[in-house]
Amino acid sequence: MPSPYLRRAVQLFFILIFLTLFVATTYRGGNEVHYPINVFFQVDPLTAIGNILATKSFEGFVDFFLPSLIILLATIIIGRFFCGWVCPVGGVLDLLRPVVYGGKARARGAEGGLWLKNAKFPKSLKYYLLIIILIPTLFSVNLTGIFDPLSIAIRSLTIAIYPLFSSLSFSIFSWLFGFDLPVITPVTDATYGFLSRIILPFKQGFFALSIFSLAIFLGIIIAERIRPRFWCRYLCPLGAVLSIFATFSFLKRTPARLCKDCQDCSDNCIMDAFSEFEKGGDFLKGECILTEDCVTLCQKGRVENTLSLKSIRSRGGRSDIRRRYVITSAIAGLFVQPLLSVSPVRKLKKEGGINFLIRPPGAMDEAEFIERCIKCTECMMVCPTGGLQPDIAMGGLESIYSPVLVPRIGYCEYLCTLCGQVCPTDAIRELKVDEKKETVIGKAYIDTDRCLPWAHNVNCIVCEEHCPTADKAIKYHKWKEGDEPSTDGSPLKKPYVIYDLCVGCGICENKCPIGGRSAIIVTSMKEEI
């Protein structure tokens, strides 16, 4: 019987690994990623299933998703251990539960929690949600990443929590530096230097959907006040996948149901892994996450969890899944893809009418990109300029949270290939530097009504100076005798774009000195205009 502190130690270990790999994703000045930052997605069965269904292919499965198969096999052997011991979201929920309860005695079981104590929630809800997610995925609308707990955690950290942490840190250190005291300043300098090297980002991030992302993550935590592990019990689609496999595991619990003279197991189980006492109180193997609380808290010493081949035949108590709700969920899932298809945005995408949907270099064509992208925001985390932003449905609802380049916020660094290195599903292919230089993600055009030389006869060649291509993609018309001079009397230089040379990196738009909308704009059109 493992010590109750062992699971906490293991959970804390995996949380620290998760956070370490997350921080290692941030840009540190190099052009190579040296850490296995995608390992949690590699062991995520929901990500693997979603990509197989969406792409109708096992391509890359052995290279990348094989560890997820190992997790499934381990789940079949010992049960749903990932949720109780490894998952960083579950670990955070367990660690924060005393805080969420405000110091009150920890509530557990079917009626645990502080809110809605008499309400009954079906454990089958997560299976219905899984069906609603997977049905449209079959039709190439991959929604698994939106609801996957690992993607939710990375998104929340990338878009909201990490930028908030870095902003607060910068503000605090700026305030401390202002004192310039003999005792405080050396300590502040050393602390800031350490944090800058190890934790703080290279550049302060600013992202769309930050409040929305933070609200979702906080909602998962606050839901603990309704029931312990509310997200895991009733909503998590990854938990639903693992629960299905755990139902056929070797796990054997003795006794197989609640004792007639005692309900301690049910009262103390954070997953409420039993049917109702009035209906037999049967043990539900698929709901158990192997906390071993029932063993350690049993006052009579009756409970024992072992592994037995014979237990494969026994699936535990009867699930509360209902056929009519399964059918309803499948029908609801079937409606998702057609609803997205009739969106005017989808029509514009087919006709090439969305000019500002600029994908990262190496991104698959739009249809396959949407199939593969799990909206994990790893590419945004590693982007050195902060130019990659979560899409706010510019590419349709199926595109929300997927990466788009917003040059006015940050440009695509000419020699950078980091986004392709961190993408867990090959939605963004990894490019060599020489290949990246020639990869076209868009084309720039000059708005002559806003450009200083064109509209106001004021010399400005900022865009030409910053253009990184070997043979400048932006040049300027040479002044000839008789041409109109600039306002200061010097020869006027009017810039123009050579579309054959432009790769759409966006540095020209980013550096344009015109306030508001830039006078040179990059669009997603990759052909000559």
Short mmCIF file of C-alpha atoms in Angstrom, two decimals:
data_model
loop_
_atom_site.label_atom_id
_atom_site.label_comp_id
_atom_site.label_asym_id
_atom_site.label_seq_id
_atom_site.Cartn_x
_atom_site.Cartn_y
_atom_site.Cartn_z
CA MET A 1 0.00 0.00 0.00
CA PRO A 2 1.62 3.28 -1.09
CA SER A 3 1.96 6.10 1.38
CA PRO A 4 -0.68 8.85 0.94
CA TYR A 5 2.23 11.29 0.65
CA LEU A 6 3.82 9.33 -2.20
CA ARG A 7 1.08 10.28 -4.67
CA ARG A 8 1.36 13.95 -3.68
CA ALA A 9 5.12 13.79 -4.23
CA VAL A 10 4.69 12.15 -7.64
CA GLN A 11 2.03 14.70 -8.65
CA LEU A 12 4.28 17.57 -7.58
CA PHE A 13 7.15 16.03 -9.56
CA PHE A 14 5.11 15.90 -12.77
CA ILE A 15 3.76 19.43 -12.22
CA LEU A 16 7.35 20.69 -11.88
CA ILE A 17 8.38 18.77 -15.02
CA PHE A 18 5.40 20.25 -16.87
CA LEU A 19 6.24 23.81 -15.79
CA THR A 20 9.96 23.33 -16.47
CA LEU A 21 9.28 22.19 -20.03
CA PHE A 22 6.82 25.04 -20.47
CA VAL A 23 9.36 27.67 -19.40
CA ALA A 24 12.00 25.94 -21.57
CA THR A 25 9.77 26.68 -24.56
CA THR A 26 10.24 30.43 -24.25
CA TYR A 27 12.75 32.07 -26.56
CA ARG A 28 16.25 32.38 -25.05
CA GLY A 29 18.22 33.70 -28.03
CA GLY A 30 18.93 30.43 -29.83
CA ASN A 31 17.36 28.87 -32.90
CA GLU A 32 17.15 25.31 -31.60
CA VAL A 33 14.96 23.64 -28.98
CA HIS A 34 17.05 21.29 -26.86
CA TYR A 35 14.37 19.83 -24.57
CA PRO A 36 11.56 17.30 -25.15
CA ILE A 37 8.96 20.00 -24.58
CA ASN A 38 6.21 18.01 -26.31
CA VAL A 39 6.49 14.91 -24.16
CA PHE A 40 3.12 15.47 -22.44
CA PHE A 41 1.36 15.69 -25.81
CA GLN A 42 3.23 12.58 -26.94
CA VAL A 43 1.68 10.59 -24.09
CA ASP A 44 -1.78 12.12 -24.62
CA PRO A 45 -4.13 9.51 -26.16
CA LEU A 46 -6.80 12.11 -26.96
CA THR A 47 -4.35 14.11 -29.10
CA ALA A 48 -3.31 10.94 -30.93
CA ILE A 49 -6.89 9.79 -31.54
CA GLY A 50 -7.95 13.25 -32.71
CA ASN A 51 -5.14 13.50 -35.25
CA ILE A 52 -5.68 9.98 -36.58
CA LEU A 53 -9.41 10.62 -37.07
CA ALA A 54 -8.94 14.09 -38.57
CA THR A 55 -6.16 13.20 -41.00
CA LYS A 56 -7.39 9.64 -41.73
CA SER A 57 -3.76 8.60 -41.48
CA PHE A 58 -1.29 6.93 -39.12
CA GLU A 59 1.55 8.96 -40.63
CA GLY A 60 3.94 10.03 -37.89
CA PHE A 61 2.18 7.92 -35.25
CA VAL A 62 5.18 5.70 -34.52
CA ASP A 63 7.57 8.66 -34.46
CA PHE A 64 5.48 10.86 -32.24
CA PHE A 65 2.38 9.30 -30.68
CA LEU A 66 3.69 5.83 -29.79
CA PRO A 67 4.07 6.84 -26.09
CA SER A 68 0.32 7.48 -25.98
CA LEU A 69 -0.23 3.84 -26.94
CA ILE A 70 2.01 2.84 -24.03
CA ILE A 71 -0.18 4.94 -21.71
CA LEU A 72 -3.29 3.14 -22.99
CA LEU A 73 -1.68 -0.27 -22.51
CA ALA A 74 -0.61 0.68 -18.99
CA THR A 75 -4.17 1.85 -18.30
CA ILE A 76 -5.51 -1.52 -19.41
CA ILE A 77 -3.14 -3.21 -16.96
CA ILE A 78 -3.34 -1.09 -13.80
CA GLY A 79 -6.24 1.29 -14.40
CA ARG A 80 -6.64 5.04 -14.76
CA PHE A 81 -3.32 5.96 -13.12
CA PHE A 82 -2.57 8.91 -15.43
CA CYS A 83 -5.40 11.02 -13.99
CA GLY A 84 -4.47 10.36 -10.38
CA TRP A 85 -0.68 10.45 -10.55
CA VAL A 86 0.60 12.12 -13.75
CA CYS A 87 -1.86 14.66 -15.17
CA PRO A 88 -0.66 18.18 -14.22
CA VAL A 89 -4.21 19.56 -14.28
CA GLY A 90 -5.39 16.91 -11.83
CA GLY A 91 -2.33 17.53 -9.69
CA VAL A 92 -3.03 21.27 -9.53
CA LEU A 93 -6.66 20.59 -8.57
CA ASP A 94 -5.58 18.30 -5.73
CA LEU A 95 -2.97 20.74 -4.45
CA LEU A 96 -5.28 23.76 -4.59
CA ARG A 97 -8.33 22.05 -3.10
CA PRO A 98 -7.64 23.25 0.48
CA VAL A 99 -7.32 26.81 -0.87
CA VAL A 100 -10.53 26.51 -2.88
CA TYR A 101 -12.37 25.26 0.21
CA GLY A 102 -11.05 28.17 2.25
CA GLY A 103 -9.56 25.97 4.95
CA LYS A 104 -12.79 24.05 5.55
CA ALA A 105 -12.67 20.29 6.06
CA ARG A 106 -12.10 18.57 2.75
CA ALA A 107 -15.33 17.37 1.19
CA ARG A 108 -15.44 14.24 -0.93
CA GLY A 109 -17.84 11.73 -2.41
CA ALA A 110 -21.09 12.07 -4.31
CA GLU A 111 -22.34 14.97 -2.20
CA GLY A 112 -18.95 16.51 -1.44
CA GLY A 113 -18.19 20.14 -2.14
CA LEU A 114 -19.63 23.38 -0.87
CA TRP A 115 -22.00 24.36 -3.67
CA LEU A 116 -25.01 22.48 -5.10
CA LYS A 117 -24.61 19.71 -2.52
CA ASN A 118 -27.94 18.10 -3.38
CA ALA A 119 -27.50 18.27 -7.16
CA LYS A 120 -26.76 15.07 -9.06
CA PHE A 121 -24.38 15.13 -12.02
CA PRO A 122 -24.07 12.14 -14.37
CA LYS A 123 -20.54 10.76 -14.69
CA SER A 124 -21.47 9.85 -18.26
CA LEU A 125 -21.45 13.54 -19.22
CA LYS A 126 -17.77 13.31 -20.19
CA TYR A 127 -18.52 10.46 -22.59
CA TYR A 128 -21.24 12.46 -24.31
CA LEU A 129 -18.84 15.40 -24.63
CA LEU A 130 -16.20 13.06 -26.07
CA ILE A 131 -18.69 11.89 -28.72
CA ILE A 132 -19.63 15.47 -29.62
CA ILE A 133 -15.91 16.26 -30.04
CA LEU A 134 -14.91 13.16 -32.03
CA ILE A 135 -17.78 13.11 -34.54
CA PRO A 136 -16.82 16.42 -36.24
CA THR A 137 -13.17 15.35 -36.00
CA LEU A 138 -14.07 12.54 -38.38
CA PHE A 139 -15.04 15.28 -40.83
CA SER A 140 -11.68 17.05 -40.43
CA VAL A 141 -12.79 19.61 -37.82
CA ASN A 142 -10.38 18.71 -35.01
CA LEU A 143 -11.89 19.92 -31.74
CA THR A 144 -9.88 17.68 -29.43
CA GLY A 145 -7.33 20.38 -28.63
CA ILE A 146 -9.99 22.85 -27.51
CA PHE A 147 -11.13 20.51 -24.71
CA ASP A 148 -7.96 18.53 -23.99
CA PRO A 149 -6.82 19.37 -20.43
CA LEU A 150 -3.15 19.51 -21.43
CA SER A 151 -3.91 21.97 -24.23
CA ILE A 152 -6.08 24.00 -21.86
CA ALA A 153 -3.21 24.14 -19.36
CA ILE A 154 -0.61 25.21 -21.95
CA ARG A 155 -2.98 27.77 -23.48
CA SER A 156 -3.80 29.28 -20.11
CA LEU A 157 -0.13 29.53 -19.21
CA THR A 158 0.98 30.91 -22.58
CA ILE A 159 -1.79 33.41 -23.19
CA ALA A 160 -2.71 34.54 -19.68
CA ILE A 161 -0.80 33.31 -16.63
CA TYR A 162 2.80 33.60 -17.87
CA PRO A 163 2.36 37.09 -19.42
CA LEU A 164 0.62 38.22 -16.23
CA PHE A 165 3.43 36.80 -14.09
CA SER A 166 6.14 38.43 -16.21
CA SER A 167 4.32 41.78 -16.26
CA LEU A 168 3.97 41.78 -12.48
CA SER A 169 7.60 40.75 -12.10
CA PHE A 170 8.82 43.55 -14.36
CA SER A 171 6.69 46.07 -12.46
CA ILE A 172 7.93 44.92 -9.05
CA PHE A 173 11.59 44.96 -10.07
CA SER A 174 11.22 48.37 -11.73
CA TRP A 175 9.78 49.65 -8.46
CA LEU A 176 12.63 48.12 -6.43
CA PHE A 177 15.29 49.46 -8.78
CA GLY A 178 13.88 52.95 -8.21
CA PHE A 179 15.09 52.98 -4.58
CA ASP A 180 18.77 52.53 -5.53
CA LEU A 181 19.70 51.56 -1.96
CA PRO A 182 23.06 49.93 -1.11
CA VAL A 183 21.46 46.90 0.53
CA ILE A 184 18.46 46.35 -1.73
CA THR A 185 19.97 47.00 -5.16
CA PRO A 186 22.62 44.19 -5.21
CA VAL A 187 20.05 41.62 -4.06
CA THR A 188 17.52 42.93 -6.57
CA ASP A 189 20.08 42.81 -9.38
CA ALA A 190 21.08 39.24 -8.56
CA THR A 191 17.48 38.07 -8.24
CA TYR A 192 16.38 39.75 -11.45
CA GLY A 193 19.40 38.37 -13.31
CA PHE A 194 18.61 34.84 -12.16
CA LEU A 195 14.90 35.11 -13.06
CA SER A 196 15.73 36.64 -16.45
CA ARG A 197 18.01 33.73 -17.31
CA ILE A 198 15.77 30.95 -16.01
CA ILE A 199 12.11 31.98 -15.83
CA LEU A 200 11.19 35.40 -17.20
CA PRO A 201 10.52 35.65 -20.95
CA PHE A 202 12.80 37.29 -23.49
CA LYS A 203 10.00 39.70 -24.34
CA GLN A 204 6.78 40.62 -22.57
CA GLY A 205 3.91 38.82 -24.29
CA PHE A 206 0.57 40.34 -25.23
CA PHE A 207 -2.10 37.96 -26.50
CA ALA A 208 -5.70 38.04 -27.58
CA LEU A 209 -8.20 35.86 -25.68
CA SER A 210 -6.11 36.12 -22.49
CA ILE A 211 -9.04 36.94 -20.20
CA PHE A 212 -11.19 34.24 -21.80
CA SER A 213 -8.42 31.63 -21.41
CA LEU A 214 -7.77 32.58 -17.80
CA ALA A 215 -11.50 32.42 -17.04
CA ILE A 216 -11.69 28.84 -18.37
CA PHE A 217 -8.75 27.69 -16.26
CA LEU A 218 -10.04 29.43 -13.14
CA GLY A 219 -13.48 27.95 -13.83
CA ILE A 220 -12.00 24.44 -13.74
CA ILE A 221 -10.39 25.24 -10.38
CA ILE A 222 -13.43 26.98 -8.87
CA ALA A 223 -15.63 24.04 -9.91
CA GLU A 224 -13.88 22.15 -7.10
CA ARG A 225 -16.31 23.93 -4.78
CA ILE A 226 -19.12 22.01 -6.46
CA ARG A 227 -17.42 18.61 -6.31
CA PRO A 228 -13.81 17.49 -5.84
CA ARG A 229 -12.31 16.85 -9.28
CA PHE A 230 -15.48 18.17 -10.92
CA TRP A 231 -13.70 18.59 -14.27
CA CYS A 232 -12.22 15.09 -14.09
CA ARG A 233 -15.44 13.40 -12.96
CA TYR A 234 -17.90 14.95 -15.36
CA LEU A 235 -16.25 16.82 -18.25
CA CYS A 236 -12.70 15.81 -19.15
CA PRO A 237 -12.63 14.07 -22.58
CA LEU A 238 -9.13 12.70 -21.97
CA GLY A 239 -10.44 11.22 -18.74
CA ALA A 240 -13.30 9.69 -20.72
CA VAL A 241 -10.86 7.97 -23.10
CA LEU A 242 -8.78 6.60 -20.23
CA SER A 243 -11.92 5.58 -18.34
CA ILE A 244 -13.08 3.45 -21.27
CA PHE A 245 -9.78 1.55 -21.31
CA ALA A 246 -9.60 1.34 -17.51
CA THR A 247 -12.98 -0.40 -17.49
CA PHE A 248 -11.20 -3.45 -18.96
CA SER A 249 -8.17 -3.24 -16.66
CA PHE A 250 -6.70 -5.92 -14.39
CA LEU A 251 -7.59 -3.82 -11.36
CA LYS A 252 -9.45 -5.81 -8.72
CA ARG A 253 -10.92 -4.18 -5.66
CA THR A 254 -11.91 -6.08 -2.54
CA PRO A 255 -14.73 -5.74 -1.61
CA ALA A 256 -16.28 -5.19 -5.04
CA ARG A 257 -19.04 -2.97 -3.64
CA LEU A 258 -19.74 -0.78 -0.64
CA CYS A 259 -20.10 -2.64 2.64
CA LYS A 260 -23.65 -2.69 3.97
CA ASP A 261 -22.57 -1.40 7.36
CA CYS A 262 -20.26 1.32 6.04
CA GLN A 263 -20.00 3.95 3.29
CA ASP A 264 -16.56 5.30 4.14
CA CYS A 265 -15.19 4.48 0.68
CA SER A 266 -17.91 6.44 -1.08
CA ASP A 267 -17.69 9.33 1.36
CA ASN A 268 -13.92 9.65 0.95
CA CYS A 269 -13.49 8.98 -2.79
CA ILE A 270 -12.69 12.21 -4.67
CA MET A 271 -13.96 10.59 -7.90
CA ASP A 272 -17.07 9.01 -6.34
CA ALA A 273 -16.12 5.77 -8.09
CA PHE A 274 -19.21 3.89 -6.88
CA SER A 275 -22.78 3.56 -7.99
CA GLU A 276 -25.41 4.85 -5.57
CA PHE A 277 -25.60 2.90 -2.31
CA GLU A 278 -29.31 2.26 -2.86
CA LYS A 279 -28.44 0.68 -6.23
CA GLY A 280 -25.82 -1.68 -4.84
CA GLY A 281 -22.85 0.65 -4.36
CA ASP A 282 -20.83 -1.21 -7.00
CA PHE A 283 -17.22 -0.20 -7.65
CA LEU A 284 -16.76 1.58 -11.01
CA LYS A 285 -13.32 0.64 -12.34
CA GLY A 286 -13.39 3.27 -15.06
CA GLU A 287 -13.87 6.08 -12.54
CA CYS A 288 -11.11 5.05 -10.11
CA ILE A 289 -7.89 7.09 -10.45
CA LEU A 290 -5.92 4.99 -7.95
CA THR A 291 -5.58 7.53 -5.16
CA GLU A 292 -5.70 4.61 -2.68
CA ASP A 293 -7.68 6.82 -0.28
CA CYS A 294 -10.24 4.07 0.21
CA VAL A 295 -7.46 1.76 1.39
CA THR A 296 -5.76 4.17 3.76
CA LEU A 297 -8.98 5.62 5.21
CA CYS A 298 -10.85 2.35 5.74
CA GLN A 299 -11.34 2.12 9.50
CA LYS A 300 -12.00 -1.61 9.37
CA GLY A 301 -9.05 -2.54 7.14
CA ARG A 302 -11.23 -4.37 4.62
CA VAL A 303 -10.24 -2.64 1.37
CA GLU A 304 -7.52 -3.96 -0.91
CA ASN A 305 -6.63 -3.14 -4.52
CA THR A 306 -4.80 -5.81 -6.50
CA LEU A 307 -4.24 -6.85 -10.12
CA SER A 308 -5.94 -9.96 -11.46
CA LEU A 309 -6.47 -11.36 -14.95
CA LYS A 310 -9.90 -12.57 -13.88
CA SER A 311 -10.99 -9.01 -13.17
CA ILE A 312 -10.95 -8.23 -16.92
CA ARG A 313 -14.30 -10.02 -17.16
CA SER A 314 -15.74 -7.80 -14.47
CA ARG A 315 -16.27 -4.20 -15.57
CA GLY A 316 -17.42 -3.16 -12.13
CA GLY A 317 -20.74 -1.49 -11.53
CA ARG A 318 -23.15 -0.51 -14.23
CA SER A 319 -22.38 2.75 -15.96
CA ASP A 320 -24.94 5.55 -16.10
CA ILE A 321 -24.48 5.91 -19.88
CA ARG A 322 -27.84 6.01 -21.66
CA ARG A 323 -28.32 4.97 -25.27
CA ARG A 324 -30.62 7.86 -26.11
CA TYR A 325 -28.05 10.37 -24.86
CA VAL A 326 -25.31 8.67 -26.87
CA ILE A 327 -27.46 9.00 -29.99
CA THR A 328 -28.31 12.60 -29.12
CA SER A 329 -24.61 13.40 -28.66
CA ALA A 330 -23.73 11.78 -31.99
CA ILE A 331 -26.43 13.80 -33.76
CA ALA A 332 -25.19 16.98 -32.07
CA GLY A 333 -21.66 16.17 -33.23
CA LEU A 334 -22.88 15.62 -36.78
CA PHE A 335 -24.38 19.10 -36.80
CA VAL A 336 -21.12 20.81 -35.78
CA GLN A 337 -19.32 20.37 -39.11
CA PRO A 338 -22.25 21.50 -41.32
CA LEU A 339 -22.80 24.53 -39.09
CA LEU A 340 -19.18 25.51 -39.59
CA SER A 341 -19.42 24.81 -43.32
CA VAL A 342 -22.23 27.32 -43.88
CA SER A 343 -20.25 30.06 -42.15
CA PRO A 344 -19.46 32.98 -44.50
CA VAL A 345 -15.88 32.75 -43.26
CA ARG A 346 -15.61 29.23 -44.68
CA LYS A 347 -16.78 30.53 -48.08
CA LEU A 348 -14.24 33.35 -47.98
CA LYS A 349 -11.48 30.89 -47.11
CA LYS A 350 -12.34 28.71 -50.10
CA GLU A 351 -12.25 31.73 -52.40
CA GLY A 352 -9.04 33.12 -50.92
CA GLY A 353 -10.85 36.15 -49.58
CA ILE A 354 -9.37 36.24 -46.08
CA ASN A 355 -6.31 38.34 -46.79
CA PHE A 356 -5.00 38.61 -43.24
CA LEU A 357 -5.05 34.94 -42.18
CA ILE A 358 -1.27 34.57 -42.25
CA ARG A 359 -0.13 31.18 -40.99
CA PRO A 360 3.37 30.45 -39.61
CA PRO A 361 6.11 29.38 -42.03
CA GLY A 362 5.94 25.65 -42.65
CA ALA A 363 2.21 25.46 -41.95
CA MET A 364 0.31 22.87 -43.96
CA ASP A 365 -2.30 24.04 -46.43
CA GLU A 366 -5.28 25.51 -44.60
CA ALA A 367 -7.48 22.39 -44.64
CA GLU A 368 -4.77 20.05 -43.36
CA PHE A 369 -3.54 22.67 -40.91
CA ILE A 370 -6.98 22.81 -39.27
CA GLU A 371 -7.04 18.99 -39.17
CA ARG A 372 -3.74 18.78 -37.33
CA CYS A 373 -3.59 21.90 -35.16
CA ILE A 374 -4.61 21.22 -31.54
CA LYS A 375 -4.48 24.91 -30.52
CA CYS A 376 -1.86 24.24 -27.86
CA THR A 377 -0.18 27.67 -28.43
CA GLU A 378 3.34 26.20 -28.12
CA CYS A 379 4.31 28.07 -31.30
CA MET A 380 3.13 31.36 -29.78
CA MET A 381 5.14 30.70 -26.64
CA VAL A 382 8.37 30.17 -28.59
CA CYS A 383 7.90 33.02 -31.10
CA PRO A 384 10.72 35.52 -30.37
CA THR A 385 8.79 38.60 -31.51
CA GLY A 386 5.33 37.73 -30.17
CA GLY A 387 3.91 38.04 -33.67
CA LEU A 388 2.09 34.69 -33.54
CA GLN A 389 -1.30 35.30 -31.96
CA PRO A 390 -4.35 33.10 -31.26
CA ASP A 391 -6.93 33.48 -33.99
CA ILE A 392 -10.21 35.03 -32.87
CA ALA A 393 -12.29 33.14 -35.44
CA MET A 394 -10.79 35.06 -38.38
CA GLY A 395 -10.51 31.68 -40.07
CA GLY A 396 -13.88 30.49 -38.79
CA LEU A 397 -14.87 28.99 -35.45
CA GLU A 398 -12.79 25.90 -36.19
CA SER A 399 -9.74 28.17 -36.34
CA ILE A 400 -10.11 29.77 -32.90
CA TYR A 401 -6.85 29.63 -30.90
CA SER A 402 -4.86 28.52 -33.95
CA PRO A 403 -1.76 30.64 -34.71
CA VAL A 404 -1.88 33.62 -37.06
CA LEU A 405 0.88 36.13 -37.67
CA VAL A 406 -0.07 39.70 -36.74
CA PRO A 407 2.86 41.72 -38.14
CA ARG A 408 1.89 44.94 -36.38
CA ILE A 409 2.51 43.12 -33.07
CA GLY A 410 5.56 41.12 -34.16
CA TYR A 411 7.18 40.01 -37.40
CA CYS A 412 8.42 36.57 -38.48
CA GLU A 413 12.16 36.51 -37.80
CA TYR A 414 13.90 35.73 -41.10
CA LEU A 415 16.20 32.99 -39.75
CA CYS A 416 13.86 31.57 -37.07
CA THR A 417 12.50 28.01 -37.37
CA LEU A 418 11.36 27.52 -33.78
CA CYS A 419 7.60 27.21 -34.35
CA GLY A 420 8.09 24.15 -36.54
CA GLN A 421 10.35 22.58 -33.93
CA VAL A 422 7.81 22.83 -31.12
CA CYS A 423 4.61 21.92 -33.01
CA PRO A 424 3.44 18.59 -31.53
CA THR A 425 1.38 17.44 -34.52
CA ASP A 426 3.31 18.63 -37.60
CA ALA A 427 0.61 21.17 -38.39
CA ILE A 428 3.69 23.38 -38.76
CA ARG A 429 6.51 21.48 -40.44
CA GLU A 430 10.04 21.90 -39.16
CA LEU A 431 12.07 23.82 -41.74
CA LYS A 432 15.78 24.15 -42.27
CA VAL A 433 17.04 27.74 -42.18
CA ASP A 434 17.75 27.82 -45.94
CA GLU A 435 14.28 26.43 -46.64
CA LYS A 436 12.71 28.94 -44.25
CA LYS A 437 14.31 31.86 -46.11
CA GLU A 438 12.44 30.88 -49.26
CA THR A 439 9.13 30.01 -47.61
CA VAL A 440 6.43 32.48 -48.60
CA ILE A 441 3.72 33.12 -46.01
CA GLY A 442 2.30 36.28 -47.57
CA LYS A 443 2.94 39.35 -49.68
CA ALA A 444 3.32 42.99 -48.72
CA TYR A 445 1.67 45.88 -50.49
CA ILE A 446 1.98 49.63 -50.00
CA ASP A 447 -1.02 51.79 -49.22
CA THR A 448 -0.05 54.89 -51.19
CA ASP A 449 -2.74 56.90 -49.42
CA ARG A 450 -0.89 56.47 -46.09
CA CYS A 451 2.75 56.04 -47.10
CA LEU A 452 4.74 59.19 -46.23
CA PRO A 453 6.68 59.47 -49.52
CA TRP A 454 3.62 58.70 -51.67
CA ALA A 455 0.96 60.67 -49.80
CA HIS A 456 2.93 63.52 -48.20
CA ASN A 457 6.20 63.81 -50.15
CA VAL A 458 8.14 63.04 -46.94
CA ASN A 459 11.16 60.80 -47.36
CA CYS A 460 10.96 57.50 -45.47
CA ILE A 461 12.66 54.22 -46.40
CA VAL A 462 12.23 52.35 -43.10
CA CYS A 463 10.56 49.37 -44.80
CA GLU A 464 13.36 49.09 -47.36
CA GLU A 465 16.04 49.32 -44.68
CA HIS A 466 14.54 46.50 -42.61
CA CYS A 467 13.69 44.11 -45.46
CA PRO A 468 15.80 40.99 -44.68
CA THR A 469 15.81 39.22 -48.06
CA ALA A 470 19.21 38.91 -49.74
CA ASP A 471 18.05 40.92 -52.73
CA LYS A 472 15.75 43.52 -51.21
CA ALA A 473 12.06 42.83 -51.84
CA ILE A 474 11.39 46.52 -51.22
CA LYS A 475 13.13 49.09 -53.34
CA TYR A 476 12.42 52.74 -54.10
CA HIS A 477 11.98 54.65 -57.32
CA LYS A 478 15.10 56.62 -58.11
CA TRP A 479 14.51 60.32 -58.39
CA LYS A 480 14.84 61.77 -61.87
CA GLU A 481 15.17 65.34 -63.03
CA GLY A 482 11.72 66.86 -63.13
CA ASP A 483 10.25 64.59 -60.43
CA GLU A 484 8.60 66.22 -57.45
CA PRO A 485 11.12 66.71 -54.60
CA SER A 486 10.50 65.89 -50.95
CA THR A 487 9.33 68.51 -48.49
CA ASP A 488 12.92 69.19 -47.43
CA GLY A 489 14.06 69.64 -51.02
CA SER A 490 15.99 66.35 -51.24
CA PRO A 491 15.29 63.72 -53.93
CA LEU A 492 12.06 61.90 -53.10
CA LYS A 493 12.33 58.11 -52.70
CA LYS A 494 9.04 56.28 -53.18
CA PRO A 495 9.18 52.61 -52.05
CA TYR A 496 7.63 49.74 -53.99
CA VAL A 497 7.43 45.97 -53.47
CA ILE A 498 8.98 43.37 -55.76
CA TYR A 499 6.44 40.61 -55.21
CA ASP A 500 8.63 37.82 -56.57
CA LEU A 501 11.10 38.44 -53.74
CA CYS A 502 8.70 39.15 -50.87
CA VAL A 503 8.22 36.29 -48.39
CA GLY A 504 5.68 38.09 -46.17
CA CYS A 505 7.77 38.15 -43.00
CA GLY A 506 6.00 41.36 -41.91
CA ILE A 507 9.00 43.27 -40.56
CA CYS A 508 8.16 46.14 -42.92
CA GLU A 509 4.65 46.43 -41.48
CA ASN A 510 5.97 46.07 -37.94
CA LYS A 511 8.57 48.83 -38.31
CA CYS A 512 6.46 51.27 -40.34
CA PRO A 513 6.47 54.58 -38.40
CA ILE A 514 2.91 55.51 -39.37
CA GLY A 515 0.64 55.38 -36.32
CA GLY A 516 -2.32 53.01 -36.28
CA ARG A 517 -2.69 50.94 -39.45
CA SER A 518 0.63 50.57 -41.21
CA ALA A 519 1.25 52.13 -44.62
CA ILE A 520 2.66 48.80 -45.81
CA ILE A 521 0.51 45.75 -45.10
CA VAL A 522 1.20 42.04 -45.39
CA THR A 523 -1.62 39.83 -46.64
CA SER A 524 -1.89 36.06 -46.88
CA MET A 525 -1.96 36.23 -50.68
CA LYS A 526 1.11 34.28 -51.76
CA GLU A 527 0.89 35.01 -55.45
CA GLU A 528 1.65 38.25 -57.22
CA ILE A 529 -0.98 40.92 -56.79
#
